[in-house]
Coordinates of C-alpha atoms (C1' of nucleotides) in Angstrom, one line a residue:
Chain Z
X47 CA 0.0 -0.1 -0.1
X48 CA 1.5 3.3 -1.1
X49 CA 1.9 6.0 1.4
X50 CA 0.4 9.4 0.3
X51 CA 1.3 11.6 2.6
X52 CA 4.6 12.8 4.2
X53 CA 6.7 9.5 4.3
X54 CA 8.5 9.5 7.6
X55 CA 9.0 5.7 7.6
X56 CA 12.4 5.5 7.7
X57 CA 12.8 8.3 10.4
X58 CA 10.7 6.4 13.2
X59 CA 13.0 5.2 15.8
X60 CA 12.9 1.7 17.0
X61 CA 12.1 3.1 20.5
X62 CA 9.4 4.8 19.3
X63 CA 7.4 2.0 17.9
X64 CA 5.8 -1.1 18.8
X65 CA 4.1 -4.0 17.4
X66 CA 1.0 -4.5 19.5
X67 CA -1.8 -7.1 19.8
X68 CA -5.2 -5.7 18.9
X69 CA -6.2 -7.0 22.1
X70 CA -4.2 -4.3 23.7
X71 CA -6.3 -1.5 22.7
X72 CA -9.5 -3.1 24.2
X73 CA -11.2 -0.4 25.7
X74 CA -9.7 2.2 23.8
X75 CA -11.2 4.8 21.6
X76 CA -9.5 5.4 18.3
X77 CA -10.1 8.2 15.5
X78 CA -9.8 6.3 12.3
X79 CA -8.8 8.2 9.1
X80 CA -12.0 7.2 7.2
X81 CA -10.8 8.3 3.7
X82 CA -7.3 6.0 4.1
X83 CA -9.4 3.2 5.6
X84 CA -11.9 3.1 2.9
X85 CA -9.2 3.4 0.4
X86 CA -7.5 0.5 1.4
X87 CA -10.6 -1.8 1.4
X88 CA -11.3 -0.6 -2.0
X89 CA -7.8 -1.5 -3.3
X90 CA -7.7 -4.8 -1.2
X91 CA -10.9 -6.3 -1.8
X92 CA -11.1 -7.5 -5.1
X93 CA -10.7 -10.8 -7.2
X94 CA -7.5 -12.1 -8.4
X95 CA -7.6 -10.2 -11.7
X96 CA -8.7 -7.0 -10.0
X97 CA -12.4 -6.7 -10.4
X98 CA -13.9 -5.3 -7.2
X99 CA -17.0 -6.4 -5.3
X100 CA -20.0 -5.3 -7.4
X101 CA -23.9 -5.2 -7.0
X102 CA -26.3 -6.3 -9.5
X103 CA -26.7 -2.5 -10.6
X104 CA -23.0 -2.3 -11.2
X105 CA -22.0 -0.4 -7.9
X106 CA -18.9 -1.0 -6.5
X107 CA -19.5 -2.5 -2.9
X108 CA -15.7 -3.3 -1.7
X109 CA -15.5 -0.4 0.6
X110 CA -18.9 -0.9 2.2
X111 CA -18.0 -4.7 2.8
X112 CA -14.6 -3.8 4.4
X113 CA -16.3 -1.2 6.5
X114 CA -19.0 -3.1 7.8
X115 CA -17.0 -6.3 8.8
X116 CA -13.7 -4.6 9.9
X117 CA -15.6 -2.5 12.1
X118 CA -17.4 -5.2 13.9
X119 CA -14.0 -7.0 14.3
X120 CA -12.8 -4.2 16.0
X121 CA -15.6 -3.6 18.1
X122 CA -15.6 -7.3 18.8
X123 CA -11.9 -7.0 19.8
X124 CA -13.0 -4.0 22.4
X125 CA -11.9 -1.3 20.4
X126 CA -14.1 1.6 20.1
X127 CA -13.6 3.2 16.7
X128 CA -14.5 6.9 15.6
X129 CA -14.3 7.5 11.7
X130 CA -12.9 11.0 10.8
X131 CA -13.6 12.0 7.2
X132 CA -11.8 14.8 5.2
X133 CA -13.3 18.1 4.4
X134 CA -12.3 20.7 1.9
X135 CA -8.4 20.2 0.8
X136 CA -6.6 23.4 1.3
X137 CA -5.8 25.3 -2.1
X138 CA -2.2 24.4 -2.0
X139 CA -2.9 20.6 -2.2
X140 CA -4.8 21.2 -5.8
X141 CA -1.8 20.2 -7.8
X142 CA -1.1 17.0 -5.8
X143 CA -4.8 15.8 -6.1
X144 CA -4.6 16.9 -9.9
X145 CA -1.4 14.6 -10.3
X146 CA -3.0 12.0 -8.3
X147 CA -6.2 11.7 -10.6
X148 CA -3.8 11.7 -13.4
X149 CA -1.5 8.9 -12.4
X150 CA -4.6 6.6 -11.1
X151 CA -6.1 7.3 -14.8
X152 CA -2.8 5.8 -16.3
X153 CA -3.2 2.9 -14.0
X154 CA -6.7 2.6 -15.0
X155 CA -5.5 2.1 -18.8
X156 CA -2.8 -0.4 -17.8
X157 CA -5.3 -2.1 -15.7
X158 CA -7.8 -2.5 -18.8
X159 CA -4.9 -3.5 -21.0
X160 CA -3.5 -6.3 -18.8
X161 CA -7.2 -7.3 -18.1
X162 CA -7.8 -7.8 -21.7
X163 CA -4.4 -9.4 -22.2
X164 CA -5.2 -12.2 -19.7
X165 CA -2.5 -11.0 -17.1
X166 CA -4.2 -11.5 -14.2
X167 CA -1.6 -10.7 -11.6
X168 CA -0.4 -7.4 -13.4
X169 CA -4.0 -6.5 -13.6
X170 CA -4.6 -6.7 -10.1
X171 CA -1.6 -4.8 -9.4
X172 CA -2.6 -1.9 -11.8
X173 CA -6.3 -2.1 -10.5
X174 CA -5.0 -1.7 -7.0
X175 CA -3.0 1.5 -8.1
X176 CA -6.0 3.1 -10.2
X177 CA -8.2 3.0 -7.2
X178 CA -9.6 6.0 -6.4
X179 CA -12.6 6.9 -4.1
X180 CA -16.0 8.7 -5.3
X181 CA -18.0 11.2 -3.3
X182 CA -20.8 8.5 -3.6
X183 CA -18.5 5.7 -2.0
X184 CA -17.7 8.4 1.1
X185 CA -21.2 9.3 1.3
X186 CA -22.1 5.3 1.6
X187 CA -19.8 4.9 4.4
X188 CA -21.2 7.7 6.4
X189 CA -24.6 6.3 6.0
X190 CA -23.6 2.9 7.0
X191 CA -21.7 3.9 9.9
X192 CA -24.7 5.9 11.0
X193 CA -27.1 2.9 10.8
X194 CA -24.3 1.0 12.7
X195 CA -24.4 3.5 15.5
X196 CA -20.5 4.4 15.0
X197 CA -19.8 8.0 15.4
X198 CA -18.1 9.7 12.6
X199 CA -16.9 13.3 12.5
X200 CA -16.6 15.5 9.4
X201 CA -13.1 17.2 9.4
X202 CA -13.1 21.0 8.3
X203 CA -10.1 20.2 6.1
X204 CA -7.4 17.4 6.6
X205 CA -9.2 14.4 8.3
X206 CA -5.8 13.4 9.9
X207 CA -5.4 17.0 11.5
X208 CA -8.9 16.6 12.9
X209 CA -8.3 13.3 14.3
X210 CA -4.8 14.7 15.7
X211 CA -6.8 17.3 17.6
X212 CA -8.9 14.9 19.0
X213 CA -6.1 12.6 20.2
X214 CA -4.4 15.9 21.7
X215 CA -7.3 16.9 23.4
X216 CA -7.6 13.2 25.0
X217 CA -11.0 12.4 23.4
X218 CA -9.1 9.5 21.7
X219 CA -6.3 7.5 22.6
X220 CA -4.6 7.2 19.2
X221 CA -5.2 8.0 15.4
X222 CA -5.4 5.6 13.1
X223 CA -4.1 5.8 9.7
X224 CA -1.4 4.0 7.2
X225 CA 0.0 7.7 6.6
X226 CA 2.2 9.6 9.0
X227 CA 0.7 13.1 8.7
X228 CA -0.9 13.1 12.0
X229 CA 2.2 12.9 13.6
X230 CA 3.2 16.3 12.0
X231 CA -0.3 17.4 13.1
X232 CA 0.9 16.4 16.5
X233 CA -1.1 13.3 17.5
X234 CA 0.6 11.8 20.4
X235 CA 0.1 8.3 19.4
X236 CA -0.5 6.9 15.5
X237 CA -1.6 3.2 15.3
X238 CA -1.0 1.7 11.9
X239 CA -2.4 -1.4 10.4
X240 CA -5.6 -1.3 11.8
X241 CA -7.3 -1.9 8.2
X242 CA -5.2 -4.7 7.3
X243 CA -4.6 -7.7 9.3
X244 CA -3.3 -11.1 9.3
X245 CA -1.0 -12.3 6.8
X246 CA 0.1 -10.3 3.7
X247 CA 1.9 -11.5 0.6
X248 CA 5.7 -10.5 0.4
X249 CA 5.9 -8.8 -3.1
X250 CA 7.5 -11.1 -5.7
X251 CA 7.8 -14.1 -3.2
X252 CA 5.7 -16.9 -2.3
X253 CA 6.2 -15.9 1.6
X254 CA 3.5 -14.5 3.9
X255 CA 4.3 -12.3 6.7
X256 CA 2.0 -11.5 9.6
X257 CA 1.0 -7.9 9.7
X258 CA 0.3 -6.4 13.5
X259 CA -0.9 -3.3 14.4
X260 CA 1.9 -1.0 15.1
X261 CA 1.7 1.7 17.6
X262 CA 4.0 5.1 17.2
X263 CA 4.5 7.2 20.1
X264 CA 5.4 10.8 19.1
X265 CA 7.0 12.1 22.2
X266 CA 9.4 9.1 22.2
X267 CA 10.2 9.8 18.5
X268 CA 11.2 13.3 19.1
X269 CA 12.8 12.5 22.2
X270 CA 15.0 9.7 20.4
X271 CA 15.7 12.0 17.4
X272 CA 16.3 14.9 19.9
X273 CA 14.2 17.4 18.0
X274 CA 10.9 19.2 18.5
X275 CA 7.5 18.8 16.7
X276 CA 8.6 22.0 14.8
X277 CA 11.6 20.4 13.5
X278 CA 9.8 17.3 12.5
X279 CA 7.5 19.4 10.5
X280 CA 10.6 20.8 8.7
X281 CA 12.0 17.4 8.0
X282 CA 8.6 16.4 6.4
X283 CA 8.9 19.6 4.2
X284 CA 12.4 18.6 3.1
X285 CA 11.2 15.1 2.5
X286 CA 8.1 16.2 0.6
X287 CA 4.3 16.6 1.8
X288 CA 1.1 16.7 0.0
X289 CA 1.6 20.3 -0.4
X290 CA 5.3 19.8 -2.1
X291 CA 5.3 16.3 -3.2
X292 CA 8.8 16.2 -4.5
X293 CA 10.2 17.7 -1.2
X294 CA 13.9 18.9 -1.5
X295 CA 16.5 17.2 -3.7
X296 CA 19.0 15.6 -1.7
X297 CA 17.2 15.4 1.4
X298 CA 16.6 11.7 2.6
X299 CA 15.8 11.2 6.3
X300 CA 19.4 11.4 7.6
X301 CA 20.3 14.6 5.8
X302 CA 17.1 16.3 7.0
X303 CA 17.4 15.3 10.2
X304 CA 21.2 16.6 10.2
X305 CA 19.7 20.1 8.8
X306 CA 17.2 20.7 11.4
X307 CA 19.6 20.1 13.9
X308 CA 22.1 22.3 12.6
X309 CA 19.9 25.2 12.2
X310 CA 17.9 24.7 15.5
X311 CA 15.4 27.3 14.9
X312 CA 12.8 25.6 12.4
X313 CA 11.8 29.1 11.2
X314 CA 15.3 29.9 10.1
X315 CA 15.9 26.3 9.0
X316 CA 13.1 27.0 6.4
X317 CA 14.3 30.5 5.4
X318 CA 17.4 29.0 4.5
X319 CA 16.0 26.8 2.0
X320 CA 15.7 27.7 -1.9
X321 CA 12.3 27.1 -3.3
X322 CA 12.5 26.7 -7.0
X323 CA 8.6 26.5 -7.4
X324 CA 6.9 29.8 -7.1
X325 CA 3.7 28.2 -6.3
X326 CA 4.9 26.6 -3.3
X327 CA 4.9 28.5 0.0
X328 CA 6.8 26.6 2.5
X329 CA 6.3 28.7 5.2
X330 CA 2.6 28.5 4.8
X331 CA 3.1 24.7 4.7
X332 CA 4.8 24.8 7.9
X333 CA 1.8 26.9 9.5
X334 CA -0.7 24.4 8.2
X335 CA 1.0 21.4 9.9
X336 CA 1.7 23.2 13.2
X337 CA -1.9 24.6 13.2
X338 CA -4.5 23.1 10.9
X339 CA -8.1 23.6 10.9
X340 CA -10.1 21.7 13.2
X341 CA -13.7 21.5 14.6
X342 CA -13.8 21.5 18.2
X343 CA -17.5 21.0 18.4
X344 CA -17.9 17.2 17.4
X345 CA -19.8 15.1 19.7
X346 CA -18.8 11.4 20.0
X347 CA -22.1 9.3 20.5
X348 CA -22.6 5.6 20.0
X349 CA -26.1 4.4 19.3
X350 CA -27.9 1.0 19.1
X351 CA -27.5 -0.4 15.5
X352 CA -30.5 0.2 13.2
X353 CA -30.9 -3.4 11.8
X354 CA -33.6 -2.6 9.4
X355 CA -31.8 0.1 8.0
X356 CA -28.6 -1.8 7.5
X357 CA -30.1 -5.0 6.1
X358 CA -32.0 -2.5 3.8
X359 CA -29.0 -0.8 2.6
X360 CA -26.7 -4.0 2.5
X361 CA -29.1 -6.8 1.5
X362 CA -31.8 -4.9 -0.4
X363 CA -29.8 -2.2 -2.3
X364 CA -26.4 -3.8 -2.5
X365 CA -27.3 -7.7 -2.9
X366 CA -25.3 -8.6 0.3
X367 CA -26.2 -12.2 1.6
X368 CA -28.7 -12.0 4.0
X369 CA -27.5 -14.8 6.6
X370 CA -24.1 -13.1 6.5
X371 CA -25.4 -9.9 7.5
X372 CA -27.6 -10.9 9.9
X373 CA -24.8 -13.1 11.6
X374 CA -22.4 -10.1 11.6
X375 CA -25.1 -8.0 13.2
X376 CA -25.4 -10.5 16.1
X377 CA -21.9 -9.9 16.7
X378 CA -22.2 -6.0 16.5
X379 CA -24.9 -6.3 18.9
X380 CA -23.3 -8.4 21.1
X381 CA -20.2 -6.9 21.5
X382 CA -21.6 -3.4 21.5
X383 CA -23.4 -4.2 24.8
X384 CA -19.8 -5.8 26.3
X385 CA -17.5 -3.0 25.4
X386 CA -19.0 0.3 23.8
X387 CA -21.8 0.7 25.8
X388 CA -20.5 -0.6 29.2
X389 CA -20.4 2.5 31.6
X390 CA -17.3 1.7 33.4
X391 CA -15.3 1.3 30.2
X392 CA -11.9 2.1 31.1
X393 CA -10.4 5.7 30.9
X394 CA -8.0 6.1 28.3
X395 CA -5.0 6.8 30.1
X396 CA -1.6 7.8 28.6
X397 CA 1.9 9.1 29.7
Chain M
dC581 C1' -10.2 -7.4 3.6
dA582 C1' -13.3 -11.2 5.9
dA583 C1' -16.5 -15.2 5.6
dT584 C1' -17.0 -19.5 4.1
dA585 C1' -16.0 -23.9 1.7
dT586 C1' -12.7 -27.4 0.8
dT587 C1' -9.2 -30.2 1.9
dA588 C1' -5.6 -32.7 4.3
Chain O
dT342 C1' -9.6 -29.4 13.7
dA343 C1' -6.4 -26.5 11.0
dA344 C1' -4.8 -25.1 7.2
dT345 C1' -5.6 -23.6 2.8
dA346 C1' -8.6 -22.0 -1.3
dT347 C1' -12.4 -19.7 -3.0
dT348 C1' -16.2 -16.6 -2.7
dG349 C1' -18.3 -12.4 -1.4
dG350 C1' -21.0 -8.5 -4.3

DNA sequence: CAATATTA
DNA sequence: TAATATTGG
């Protein structure tokens, strides 16, 4: 799965991350990046040749299937998910969004070609790379979550920024996404690998590795690297963000870290950089990560699942199997009572 | 990805 | 019963 935001992967010190069991999150509330989760479902839930799940009317349903079953499994493990959805992207993201659409279009063409030629594995690879979420799909997800009684929050802009805000405030234990942006936004804890579980095939090998949830602690990270969050944002800008996708030539994790340490003051570090593209304002990007738009007036409310509506949507509208859905609903109701609704749910504690 | 069916 | 393959929509 390609990382779309800032790629901090090689910068995270071993000390700041740990593999955890889903069970370790029992009782905790997490703010999940809705767009990121849906994207992963849509990319992953496909037939060997790349065809997604489709209902009799031709609507893609992979995202709904993934969201439905994965959310129930999380709740069954005692995790309390809240989904956060992106709002309007900032103007400076425009170029990256356009580029993404173009890239996906190219992959979509390659997908069709490979499929026609009967190259199954290649077709799937391109199908996944061409994955794009429509507004309709996001609306589907919001509707299903509402019926399921799972809270979701509309972010004014970046969903990861909103999730980070909620985590900083202490309303949620951690943010959940495959991307690292929420760390720049100041989320104290980031959970990765929450949408994907179990075994994953190693590229080009017939080997499978176990994917486990990964918890990254921002404070531990900053401490180990001996930098501040402000300096981390500068590193992000050097490596490349959604607002300056190419980053700065010659800067990888090592040199970027060295650079911010040498300059100490993040503002001075930024102003010493020469930007070739006049459309890119790195000081504005810095400000955006440091203080992004977020909505303080959200409410987190769990409701009893509306079985009728769920069956209506999944079975009648989208041809899901009646027995399967009902069986999953039973699990949802049962675990709802056990964890989500229990009054004495453990207090989220952090240190 | 997750649920179910098939097999060893 | 547990590991592996297939289907789901």
